[in-house]
Tab-separated table of C-alpha atoms in Angstrom:
chain	number	residue	atom	x	y	z
B	1	MET	CA	-0.058	-0.093	0.033
B	2	MET	CA	1.324	3.449	-0.617
B	3	SER	CA	1.354	6.250	1.231
B	4	ILE	CA	-1.560	8.961	1.039
B	5	SER	CA	-2.681	11.934	2.468
B	6	LEU	CA	-6.413	11.670	2.737
B	7	PHE	CA	-6.722	15.395	4.089
B	8	PRO	CA	-6.122	16.972	0.790
B	9	VAL	CA	-8.880	14.016	-0.383
B	10	PHE	CA	-11.143	15.502	2.494
B	11	VAL	CA	-10.608	18.831	1.661
B	12	ILE	CA	-11.847	18.390	-2.007
B	13	GLY	CA	-14.535	16.937	-1.253
B	14	LEU	CA	-15.635	19.862	1.235
B	15	PHE	CA	-15.342	22.491	-0.998
B	16	GLY	CA	-15.626	20.799	-4.434
B	17	SER	CA	-19.320	19.850	-3.296
B	18	VAL	CA	-20.427	23.369	-4.473
B	19	HIS	CA	-20.450	21.433	-7.640
B	20	CYS	CA	-23.178	19.035	-6.276
B	21	VAL	CA	-26.090	21.788	-6.436
B	22	GLY	CA	-26.478	20.617	-9.752
B	23	MET	CA	-25.708	17.479	-9.719
B	24	CYS	CA	-27.327	16.254	-6.397
B	25	GLY	CA	-29.051	18.842	-4.807
B	26	GLY	CA	-32.470	18.368	-6.663
B	27	ILE	CA	-32.741	14.871	-6.321
B	28	VAL	CA	-31.798	15.323	-2.624
B	29	GLY	CA	-34.299	17.488	-2.098
B	30	ALA	CA	-37.055	16.191	-3.430
B	31	LEU	CA	-36.696	12.841	-2.314
B	32	SER	CA	-36.382	13.439	1.244
B	33	ALA	CA	-39.426	16.130	1.351
B	34	ALA	CA	-41.302	13.052	-0.094
B	35	PRO	CA	-43.361	11.809	2.590
B	36	ALA	CA	-44.508	14.758	3.302
B	37	LEU	CA	-45.726	16.005	-0.055
B	38	ALA	CA	-47.251	12.263	-0.483
B	39	ARG	CA	-49.335	12.962	3.100
B	40	SER	CA	-50.499	16.568	2.191
B	41	ALA	CA	-51.839	14.916	-1.644
B	42	ARG	CA	-54.240	12.238	0.532
B	43	PRO	CA	-57.751	13.148	-0.637
B	44	PHE	CA	-58.733	13.203	3.302
B	45	PRO	CA	-56.871	15.395	5.942
B	46	VAL	CA	-54.535	13.349	7.620
B	47	PRO	CA	-52.612	15.309	11.044
B	48	VAL	CA	-48.874	15.170	10.208
B	49	ARG	CA	-46.857	16.094	13.268
B	50	HIS	CA	-44.264	18.800	12.189
B	51	ALA	CA	-41.319	16.467	14.219
B	52	GLY	CA	-42.364	13.109	12.721
B	53	VAL	CA	-42.453	14.558	9.105
B	54	LYS	CA	-39.054	16.251	9.976
B	55	ARG	CA	-37.487	13.321	11.554
B	56	THR	CA	-38.510	11.223	8.323
B	57	ALA	CA	-36.341	13.679	6.177
B	58	HIS	CA	-33.435	13.253	8.081
B	59	LEU	CA	-33.378	9.197	7.906
B	60	ASN	CA	-34.358	10.215	4.205
B	61	VAL	CA	-31.277	11.893	4.001
B	62	ALA	CA	-28.863	9.806	5.946
B	63	ALA	CA	-29.886	7.028	3.848
B	64	TYR	CA	-29.235	8.747	0.240
B	65	ASN	CA	-25.727	9.801	1.500
B	66	LEU	CA	-24.877	6.254	3.426
B	67	GLY	CA	-25.389	4.597	0.014
B	68	ARG	CA	-23.617	7.611	-2.022
B	69	ILE	CA	-20.866	7.272	0.074
B	70	GLY	CA	-20.848	3.103	-0.062
B	71	SER	CA	-20.874	3.161	-4.020
B	72	TYR	CA	-17.684	5.726	-3.643
B	73	MET	CA	-16.328	3.521	-1.648
B	74	ALA	CA	-16.460	0.416	-3.657
B	75	ALA	CA	-15.324	2.269	-6.963
B	76	GLY	CA	-12.634	2.662	-4.834
B	77	ALA	CA	-12.146	-0.314	-3.713
B	78	LEU	CA	-12.142	-2.150	-7.315
B	79	ALA	CA	-9.890	1.012	-8.624
B	80	GLY	CA	-7.262	0.498	-5.981
B	81	GLY	CA	-7.546	-2.820	-6.070
B	82	VAL	CA	-7.220	-3.485	-9.968
B	83	ALA	CA	-4.513	-1.308	-10.068
B	84	GLY	CA	-2.494	-2.767	-7.459
B	85	ALA	CA	0.982	-1.885	-5.871
B	86	ARG	CA	2.628	-4.366	-7.946
B	87	THR	CA	0.656	-3.477	-10.842
B	88	LEU	CA	1.723	0.221	-10.737
B	89	SER	CA	5.478	-0.457	-9.438
B	90	ALA	CA	5.816	-2.912	-13.030
B	91	LEU	CA	3.944	0.076	-15.162
B	92	PRO	CA	5.568	3.327	-14.246
B	93	SER	CA	4.579	5.161	-17.048
B	94	LEU	CA	0.872	4.226	-16.487
B	95	GLN	CA	1.425	5.404	-13.017
B	96	LEU	CA	2.508	8.971	-14.149
B	97	ALA	CA	-0.076	9.307	-16.547
B	98	ALA	CA	-2.965	8.473	-14.391
B	99	TYR	CA	-1.210	11.646	-11.301
B	100	TRP	CA	-0.978	13.725	-14.606
B	101	LEU	CA	-4.684	13.108	-15.582
B	102	ALA	CA	-5.896	13.007	-11.690
B	103	ASN	CA	-4.049	16.543	-11.225
B	104	LEU	CA	-5.016	17.942	-14.352
B	105	MET	CA	-9.208	16.823	-13.488
B	106	LEU	CA	-8.887	18.608	-10.407
B	107	VAL	CA	-8.004	21.691	-12.496
B	108	ALA	CA	-10.474	21.422	-14.773
B	109	LEU	CA	-13.225	20.821	-12.219
B	110	GLY	CA	-12.186	24.316	-10.645
B	111	LEU	CA	-12.228	26.134	-14.173
B	112	HIS	CA	-15.528	24.271	-13.954
B	113	LEU	CA	-17.001	25.667	-10.515
B	114	MET	CA	-15.578	29.046	-11.548
B	115	ASP	CA	-17.626	29.055	-15.015
B	116	ALA	CA	-14.253	29.575	-16.987
B	117	TRP	CA	-14.371	26.597	-19.075
B	118	ARG	CA	-16.703	24.253	-18.857
B	119	ALA	CA	-15.157	21.106	-20.126
B	120	LEU	CA	-16.530	18.478	-17.884
B	121	GLU	CA	-20.088	19.691	-18.922
B	122	TRP	CA	-20.173	16.693	-21.212
B	123	LEU	CA	-19.904	14.557	-17.865
B	124	GLU	CA	-22.836	16.533	-15.929
B	125	GLN	CA	-25.219	15.932	-19.258
B	126	GLY	CA	-24.106	12.129	-19.604
B	127	GLY	CA	-25.133	11.625	-15.533
B	128	ARG	CA	-28.346	13.460	-16.008
B	129	ALA	CA	-29.376	11.511	-18.384
B	130	LEU	CA	-28.450	8.082	-17.383
B	131	TRP	CA	-30.147	9.241	-14.056
B	132	ARG	CA	-33.535	9.661	-15.865
B	133	HIS	CA	-33.407	6.358	-16.851
B	134	VAL	CA	-32.213	4.547	-13.895
B	135	GLN	CA	-34.742	6.433	-11.139
B	136	PRO	CA	-37.715	4.373	-12.427
B	137	LEU	CA	-35.853	1.265	-10.946
B	138	THR	CA	-36.514	2.615	-6.752
B	139	ARG	CA	-40.350	2.595	-7.934
B	140	ALA	CA	-40.852	-0.546	-6.901
B	141	LEU	CA	-38.512	-0.482	-3.417
B	142	GLY	CA	-41.030	0.221	-0.834
B	143	PRO	CA	-43.239	3.381	0.026
B	144	VAL	CA	-42.743	6.838	-1.536
B	145	GLY	CA	-39.370	8.533	-0.306
B	146	GLY	CA	-38.750	6.376	2.386
B	147	PRO	CA	-35.235	5.754	3.761
B	148	GLY	CA	-34.915	2.166	1.822
B	149	LYS	CA	-35.489	3.574	-0.900
B	150	MET	CA	-33.428	6.575	-0.760
B	151	PHE	CA	-30.756	4.338	0.573
B	152	VAL	CA	-31.116	2.598	-3.160
B	153	ALA	CA	-31.386	5.812	-4.980
B	154	GLY	CA	-27.941	7.163	-3.708
B	155	THR	CA	-26.152	3.516	-4.621
B	156	LEU	CA	-27.524	3.784	-7.739
B	157	TRP	CA	-26.792	7.879	-7.908
B	158	GLY	CA	-22.891	7.067	-6.590
B	159	TRP	CA	-22.604	5.350	-9.959
B	160	LEU	CA	-22.975	8.165	-12.258
B	161	PRO	CA	-20.644	10.273	-14.522
B	162	CYS	CA	-19.234	13.031	-12.437
B	163	GLY	CA	-15.953	14.478	-13.423
B	164	MET	CA	-15.099	15.757	-9.136
B	165	VAL	CA	-15.987	12.070	-8.458
B	166	TYR	CA	-13.463	10.797	-11.476
B	167	SER	CA	-10.383	12.890	-10.413
B	168	VAL	CA	-10.676	11.567	-6.892
B	169	LEU	CA	-11.054	7.652	-8.202
B	170	PHE	CA	-7.753	8.091	-10.314
B	171	THR	CA	-6.008	9.380	-7.334
B	172	ALA	CA	-7.378	6.253	-4.936
B	173	MET	CA	-5.872	3.726	-8.442
B	174	LEU	CA	-3.119	5.278	-7.494
B	175	SER	CA	-3.349	4.098	-4.155
B	176	GLY	CA	-2.285	0.813	-4.861
B	177	SER	CA	-4.718	-1.477	-3.032
B	178	ALA	CA	-8.686	-1.719	-2.469
B	179	ALA	CA	-8.353	-1.423	1.116
B	180	SER	CA	-6.491	2.084	0.532
B	181	GLY	CA	-8.265	3.351	-2.360
B	182	ALA	CA	-11.690	2.534	-0.263
B	183	ALA	CA	-10.605	5.120	1.993
B	184	VAL	CA	-9.255	7.654	-0.251
B	185	MET	CA	-13.033	7.538	-1.578
B	186	LEU	CA	-14.422	7.148	2.072
B	187	ALA	CA	-12.376	10.357	2.668
B	188	PHE	CA	-13.847	12.158	-0.268
B	189	GLY	CA	-17.364	11.150	0.354
B	190	LEU	CA	-16.933	12.475	4.191
B	191	GLY	CA	-15.692	15.929	2.631
B	192	THR	CA	-19.152	16.342	0.223
B	193	LEU	CA	-21.528	15.157	2.989
B	194	PRO	CA	-21.408	18.546	4.749
B	195	MET	CA	-23.040	20.030	1.915
B	196	LEU	CA	-25.192	17.173	0.871
B	197	LEU	CA	-26.963	16.960	4.058
B	198	SER	CA	-27.482	20.946	3.712
B	199	LEU	CA	-28.620	20.683	0.552
B	200	GLY	CA	-30.973	17.442	1.837
B	201	LEU	CA	-32.577	19.798	4.527
B	202	ALA	CA	-32.608	23.187	3.785
B	203	GLY	CA	-33.089	22.816	-0.193
B	204	ALA	CA	-33.359	25.770	-2.551
B	205	ARG	CA	-32.614	28.402	-0.191
B	206	LEU	CA	-28.930	26.785	-0.218
B	207	ARG	CA	-28.717	26.028	-3.528
B	208	THR	CA	-29.514	29.742	-4.366
B	209	LEU	CA	-26.513	31.018	-2.083
B	210	LEU	CA	-24.219	28.480	-3.152
B	211	GLN	CA	-24.685	29.750	-6.974
B	212	LEU	CA	-23.330	33.264	-6.009
B	213	ARG	CA	-20.394	33.971	-7.863
B	214	LYS	CA	-17.854	34.701	-5.255
B	215	VAL	CA	-18.677	31.270	-3.670
B	216	ARG	CA	-18.195	29.427	-6.894
B	217	LEU	CA	-15.163	31.309	-7.750
B	218	LEU	CA	-13.742	30.887	-3.904
B	219	SER	CA	-14.425	26.962	-4.393
B	220	GLY	CA	-13.073	26.413	-7.761
B	221	LEU	CA	-9.748	28.076	-6.509
B	222	LEU	CA	-9.227	25.749	-3.946
B	223	VAL	CA	-9.687	23.218	-6.113
B	224	ALA	CA	-8.115	24.086	-9.033
B	225	GLY	CA	-5.026	24.722	-6.449
B	226	PHE	CA	-5.038	21.414	-5.102
B	227	GLY	CA	-4.443	20.270	-9.363
B	228	LEU	CA	-1.919	23.104	-9.818
B	229	ALA	CA	0.195	21.799	-6.714
B	230	GLY	CA	0.355	18.641	-8.070
B	231	VAL	CA	1.230	19.453	-11.165
B	232	ALA	CA	4.747	21.544	-9.950
B	233	ARG	CA	5.183	18.588	-7.971
B	234	ALA	CA	5.401	16.356	-10.988
B	235	VAL	CA	7.497	19.045	-12.681
B	236	GLY	CA	9.929	19.439	-9.738
B	237	GLY	CA	11.734	22.027	-8.224
B	238	MET	CA	8.876	22.715	-5.530
B	239	PRO	CA	9.470	23.989	-1.912
B	240	SER	CA	9.338	21.302	0.839
B	241	TRP	CA	6.014	22.190	2.280
B	242	LEU	CA	4.321	21.395	-1.240
B	243	PRO	CA	3.385	17.859	-1.088
B	244	THR	CA	1.790	18.206	1.762
B	245	LEU	CA	-1.229	19.829	-0.196
B	246	CYS	CA	-1.074	16.659	-3.076
B	247	ILE	CA	-3.647	14.179	-3.256
B	248	SER	CA	-1.794	11.555	-4.528
B	249	PRO	CA	0.923	9.148	-3.334
B	250	ALA	CA	4.532	10.421	-2.592
B	251	GLY	CA	5.096	6.991	-4.189
B	252	VAL	CA	4.473	8.217	-7.936
B	253	PRO	CA	7.628	9.076	-10.007
B	254	ALA	CA	7.889	13.297	-10.169
């Protein structure tokens, strides 16, 4: 297993999750509110306790994110296991190429967040189109908006195309084992958790705030900065503190 710092991966998930507003925010908000909407649509008035609806919404959002992060970890385990330490050691050129690609995708993601370069737009469109075909699979999985259904929805959503997830998956691949790959994606998933929990519970108000130009600019600059730090490490001549900001393991040739 290669040594890899999980803190930068967590921070990328934390600030890069502004990117999740368009991709995930709507579906989380809609599904978490589904129990209350279903009750209000009944033909006869049914007393609804606000605390009960709120508790159900919390369970739904938690279940969705548990499924989503579980899928990230499974993908990380697959990536790290397929490209194990022996394979990477035997193919240093592949290792270096994956390192460059991971960091350049972070730069592209940062520019995407800043609306400076929409290079990842095709992935976002593909993810939304695929979700329209996947979402009907949840209809036969229990009551509207129930935690079980939300868990399945989150699990399915975790496998949809996403530039941010893919950039971190390359780091999971470079980690050298299934266990470390899963750990990388767990750190990333936990970084996205505060934003996705808030989006599920606060809904449209938070989405409006996160679409502000200055918020997206700050988040994009930070995410792109991690990618540029990795590129600087690859070309050499970096200051001694820079490797602490790199998402890829020290074993990658520079």
